[in-house]
mmCIF file of C-alpha atoms in Angstrom:
data_model
loop_
_atom_site.group_PDB
_atom_site.id
_atom_site.type_symbol
_atom_site.label_atom_id
_atom_site.label_comp_id
_atom_site.label_asym_id
_atom_site.label_seq_id
_atom_site.Cartn_x
_atom_site.Cartn_y
_atom_site.Cartn_z
ATOM 1 C CA MET A 277 0.000 0.000 0.000
ATOM 2 C CA GLU A 278 1.183 3.482 -0.840
ATOM 3 C CA ILE A 279 -0.253 6.911 -0.076
ATOM 4 C CA ILE A 280 -2.280 8.051 -3.069
ATOM 5 C CA GLN A 281 -0.732 10.530 -5.466
ATOM 6 C CA PRO A 282 -2.324 12.655 -8.187
ATOM 7 C CA SER A 283 -0.935 10.137 -10.702
ATOM 8 C CA ASP A 284 -3.396 7.593 -9.199
ATOM 9 C CA PHE A 285 -6.465 9.779 -9.699
ATOM 10 C CA ASP A 286 -7.524 8.475 -13.129
ATOM 11 C CA GLU A 287 -7.537 4.886 -11.850
ATOM 12 C CA ILE A 288 -9.355 5.928 -8.676
ATOM 13 C CA LEU A 289 -11.980 7.767 -10.702
ATOM 14 C CA GLU A 290 -12.514 4.637 -12.819
ATOM 15 C CA ILE A 291 -13.437 2.777 -9.622
ATOM 16 C CA PHE A 292 -15.619 5.701 -8.528
ATOM 17 C CA ASN A 293 -17.542 5.338 -11.820
ATOM 18 C CA GLU A 294 -18.473 1.709 -11.128
ATOM 19 C CA LYS A 295 -22.181 1.069 -10.735
ATOM 20 C CA ASP A 296 -23.251 1.104 -7.064
ATOM 21 C CA ILE A 297 -19.693 1.743 -5.813
ATOM 22 C CA PHE A 298 -21.061 4.337 -3.352
ATOM 23 C CA LYS A 299 -24.194 2.372 -2.468
ATOM 24 C CA TYR A 300 -23.140 2.437 1.197
ATOM 25 C CA ILE A 301 -21.155 5.696 1.174
ATOM 26 C CA SER A 302 -23.904 8.292 0.893
ATOM 27 C CA PRO A 303 -21.687 11.401 1.225
ATOM 28 C CA LEU A 304 -19.820 10.447 -1.966
ATOM 29 C CA GLN A 305 -22.901 9.712 -4.043
ATOM 30 C CA ASN A 306 -23.719 12.119 -6.855
ATOM 31 C CA LEU A 307 -20.443 14.035 -6.700
ATOM 32 C CA SER A 308 -19.032 15.267 -9.980
ATOM 33 C CA ARG A 309 -15.621 14.243 -11.274
ATOM 34 C CA VAL A 310 -14.282 17.678 -10.302
ATOM 35 C CA GLU A 311 -15.630 17.322 -6.754
ATOM 36 C CA HIS A 312 -14.011 13.888 -6.423
ATOM 37 C CA VAL A 313 -10.678 15.248 -7.694
ATOM 38 C CA LEU A 314 -10.824 18.126 -5.204
ATOM 39 C CA LYS A 315 -11.505 15.673 -2.352
ATOM 40 C CA LEU A 316 -8.621 13.465 -3.504
ATOM 41 C CA HIS A 317 -6.262 16.468 -3.546
ATOM 42 C CA ARG A 318 -7.343 17.283 0.023
ATOM 43 C CA LYS A 319 -6.551 13.685 1.029
ATOM 44 C CA VAL A 320 -3.068 13.940 -0.511
ATOM 45 C CA ASN A 321 -2.458 17.155 1.461
ATOM 46 C CA GLU A 322 -3.751 15.587 4.690
ATOM 47 C CA ALA A 323 -1.235 12.766 4.244
ATOM 48 C CA LYS A 324 1.606 15.237 3.632
ATOM 49 C CA ASN A 325 0.652 17.004 6.864
ATOM 50 C CA LYS A 326 0.155 13.686 8.718
ATOM 51 C CA GLU A 327 -3.469 14.625 9.470
ATOM 52 C CA GLY A 328 -4.892 11.542 7.796
ATOM 53 C CA TYR A 329 -3.961 8.863 5.315
ATOM 54 C CA ILE A 330 -5.442 7.300 2.214
ATOM 55 C CA TRP A 331 -3.612 4.415 0.620
ATOM 56 C CA ALA A 332 -3.888 2.894 -2.821
ATOM 57 C CA VAL A 333 -4.189 -0.882 -2.623
ATOM 58 C CA ARG A 334 -2.736 -2.656 -5.635
ATOM 59 C CA GLU A 335 -2.714 -6.268 -6.701
ATOM 60 C CA LYS A 336 0.792 -7.627 -6.193
ATOM 61 C CA GLY A 337 1.265 -9.266 -9.576
ATOM 62 C CA THR A 338 -0.405 -6.801 -11.916
ATOM 63 C CA GLN A 339 -0.219 -3.556 -9.882
ATOM 64 C CA GLU A 340 -3.860 -3.009 -10.823
ATOM 65 C CA LEU A 341 -5.669 -0.677 -8.419
ATOM 66 C CA VAL A 342 -7.826 -2.764 -6.085
ATOM 67 C CA GLY A 343 -9.194 0.130 -4.033
ATOM 68 C CA LEU A 344 -8.510 2.597 -1.246
ATOM 69 C CA ILE A 345 -8.044 2.353 2.513
ATOM 70 C CA ASN A 346 -8.201 5.434 4.707
ATOM 71 C CA LEU A 347 -7.467 6.600 8.226
ATOM 72 C CA ASN A 348 -8.812 10.126 8.509
ATOM 73 C CA GLN A 349 -10.635 12.524 10.785
ATOM 74 C CA LEU A 350 -14.350 12.251 11.229
ATOM 75 C CA PRO A 351 -15.941 15.548 10.161
ATOM 76 C CA ASP A 352 -15.960 18.243 12.848
ATOM 77 C CA THR A 353 -13.965 16.121 15.333
ATOM 78 C CA ASN A 354 -10.434 15.027 16.115
ATOM 79 C CA ASP A 355 -11.547 11.379 16.080
ATOM 80 C CA ILE A 356 -10.015 9.040 13.501
ATOM 81 C CA GLN A 357 -11.982 6.609 11.380
ATOM 82 C CA ILE A 358 -10.907 3.723 9.212
ATOM 83 C CA GLY A 359 -12.629 3.043 5.914
ATOM 84 C CA TRP A 360 -12.254 1.140 2.681
ATOM 85 C CA ILE A 361 -13.633 1.072 -0.821
ATOM 86 C CA LEU A 362 -12.777 -1.614 -3.344
ATOM 87 C CA SER A 363 -13.503 -2.107 -6.996
ATOM 88 C CA SER A 364 -16.354 -4.563 -7.443
ATOM 89 C CA LYS A 365 -13.878 -6.699 -9.392
ATOM 90 C CA PHE A 366 -11.926 -7.366 -6.174
ATOM 91 C CA GLN A 367 -14.700 -7.534 -3.586
ATOM 92 C CA GLY A 368 -15.152 -10.760 -1.666
ATOM 93 C CA LYS A 369 -11.542 -11.883 -2.140
ATOM 94 C CA GLY A 370 -10.052 -10.793 1.200
ATOM 95 C CA TYR A 371 -8.352 -7.636 -0.070
ATOM 96 C CA ALA A 372 -10.460 -5.303 2.093
ATOM 97 C CA TYR A 373 -9.654 -7.049 5.360
ATOM 98 C CA GLU A 374 -6.004 -7.667 4.486
ATOM 99 C CA SER A 375 -5.326 -4.033 3.601
ATOM 100 C CA ALA A 376 -7.570 -2.598 6.331
ATOM 101 C CA LYS A 377 -5.605 -4.673 8.850
ATOM 102 C CA VAL A 378 -2.344 -3.077 7.666
ATOM 103 C CA ALA A 379 -3.871 0.412 7.996
ATOM 104 C CA PHE A 380 -5.454 -0.429 11.359
ATOM 105 C CA ASP A 381 -2.151 -1.750 12.733
ATOM 106 C CA TYR A 382 -0.386 1.388 11.473
ATOM 107 C CA GLY A 383 -2.987 3.564 13.188
ATOM 108 C CA VAL A 384 -2.732 1.749 16.516
ATOM 109 C CA ASN A 385 0.996 0.983 16.640
ATOM 110 C CA ASP A 386 2.694 3.789 14.692
ATOM 111 C CA TRP A 387 0.289 6.722 14.651
ATOM 112 C CA LYS A 388 -0.891 5.876 18.205
ATOM 113 C CA VAL A 389 -4.571 6.473 17.431
ATOM 114 C CA ASN A 390 -6.879 5.574 20.291
ATOM 115 C CA PRO A 391 -9.751 5.104 19.764
ATOM 116 C CA ILE A 392 -10.301 4.210 16.105
ATOM 117 C CA PHE A 393 -13.825 4.371 14.721
ATOM 118 C CA ALA A 394 -15.610 2.890 11.731
ATOM 119 C CA ILE A 395 -18.944 4.150 10.480
ATOM 120 C CA VAL A 396 -20.891 1.645 8.424
ATOM 121 C CA GLU A 397 -24.201 2.278 6.707
ATOM 122 C CA ASP A 398 -26.929 -0.047 7.904
ATOM 123 C CA GLY A 399 -27.169 -3.013 5.561
ATOM 124 C CA ASN A 400 -23.487 -3.062 4.562
ATOM 125 C CA ILE A 401 -22.882 -6.515 6.048
ATOM 126 C CA PRO A 402 -19.452 -7.102 4.414
ATOM 127 C CA SER A 403 -18.063 -3.886 5.957
ATOM 128 C CA GLU A 404 -19.602 -4.740 9.333
ATOM 129 C CA LYS A 405 -17.815 -8.100 9.225
ATOM 130 C CA ILE A 406 -14.495 -6.426 8.411
ATOM 131 C CA ALA A 407 -14.889 -3.915 11.260
ATOM 132 C CA LEU A 408 -15.622 -6.722 13.713
ATOM 133 C CA LYS A 409 -12.764 -8.868 12.412
ATOM 134 C CA LEU A 410 -10.396 -5.908 12.919
ATOM 135 C CA GLY A 411 -11.425 -5.868 16.579
ATOM 136 C CA LEU A 412 -13.788 -2.914 16.527
ATOM 137 C CA GLU A 413 -16.959 -3.319 18.570
ATOM 138 C CA PHE A 414 -20.447 -2.199 17.625
ATOM 139 C CA ARG A 415 -21.424 0.770 19.830
ATOM 140 C CA HIS A 416 -24.736 2.125 18.572
ATOM 141 C CA TYR A 417 -26.926 3.212 15.690
ATOM 142 C CA PHE A 418 -27.300 6.842 14.698
ATOM 143 C CA THR A 419 -28.836 8.764 11.818
ATOM 144 C CA GLN A 420 -27.110 11.405 9.739
ATOM 145 C CA ASP A 421 -28.752 13.111 6.765
ATOM 146 C CA ASP A 422 -31.583 10.552 6.911
ATOM 147 C CA VAL A 423 -29.111 7.653 6.616
ATOM 148 C CA LYS A 424 -29.060 4.986 9.338
ATOM 149 C CA LEU A 425 -25.470 4.314 10.395
ATOM 150 C CA LYS A 426 -23.663 1.987 12.805
ATOM 151 C CA LEU A 427 -20.763 3.203 14.905
ATOM 152 C CA PHE A 428 -17.953 0.768 15.674
ATOM 153 C CA SER A 429 -14.906 1.563 17.791
ATOM 154 C CA TYR A 430 -11.656 0.104 19.033
ATOM 155 C CA CYS A 431 -10.049 1.309 22.251
ATOM 156 C CA LYS A 432 -6.824 -0.012 23.739
#
């Protein structure tokens, strides 16, 4: 995994164009290409300033972009969340957990984040399973912008 760079944006945007890729990530639905690029540039700057991280996950043999893993601030807080988005081509093959585990371990052991949160839209069972497998515990439901969400957290 490597921190994303502007040279990755075209490949990332290809994944963002996949049908239903943001089915369970409501805030990213219906954004234009320009809006996505602006958000990606902000993520690159956050990584440079060590305020958050977003890594490109690539398949070892082909170097094809599998998806993205992030550790970044929850909006309007200093709390850190972990998240992942994978191309539909690579879903269900263990890439999400494997790469999220690397990011999670980095957050806990190197960046010294405590606690780490995950927010999962209700109904996104695969992401719930990954959060639980990482060691995060379900805390509660909440609603934001009419979307029912589940909060998971890990505390040392």
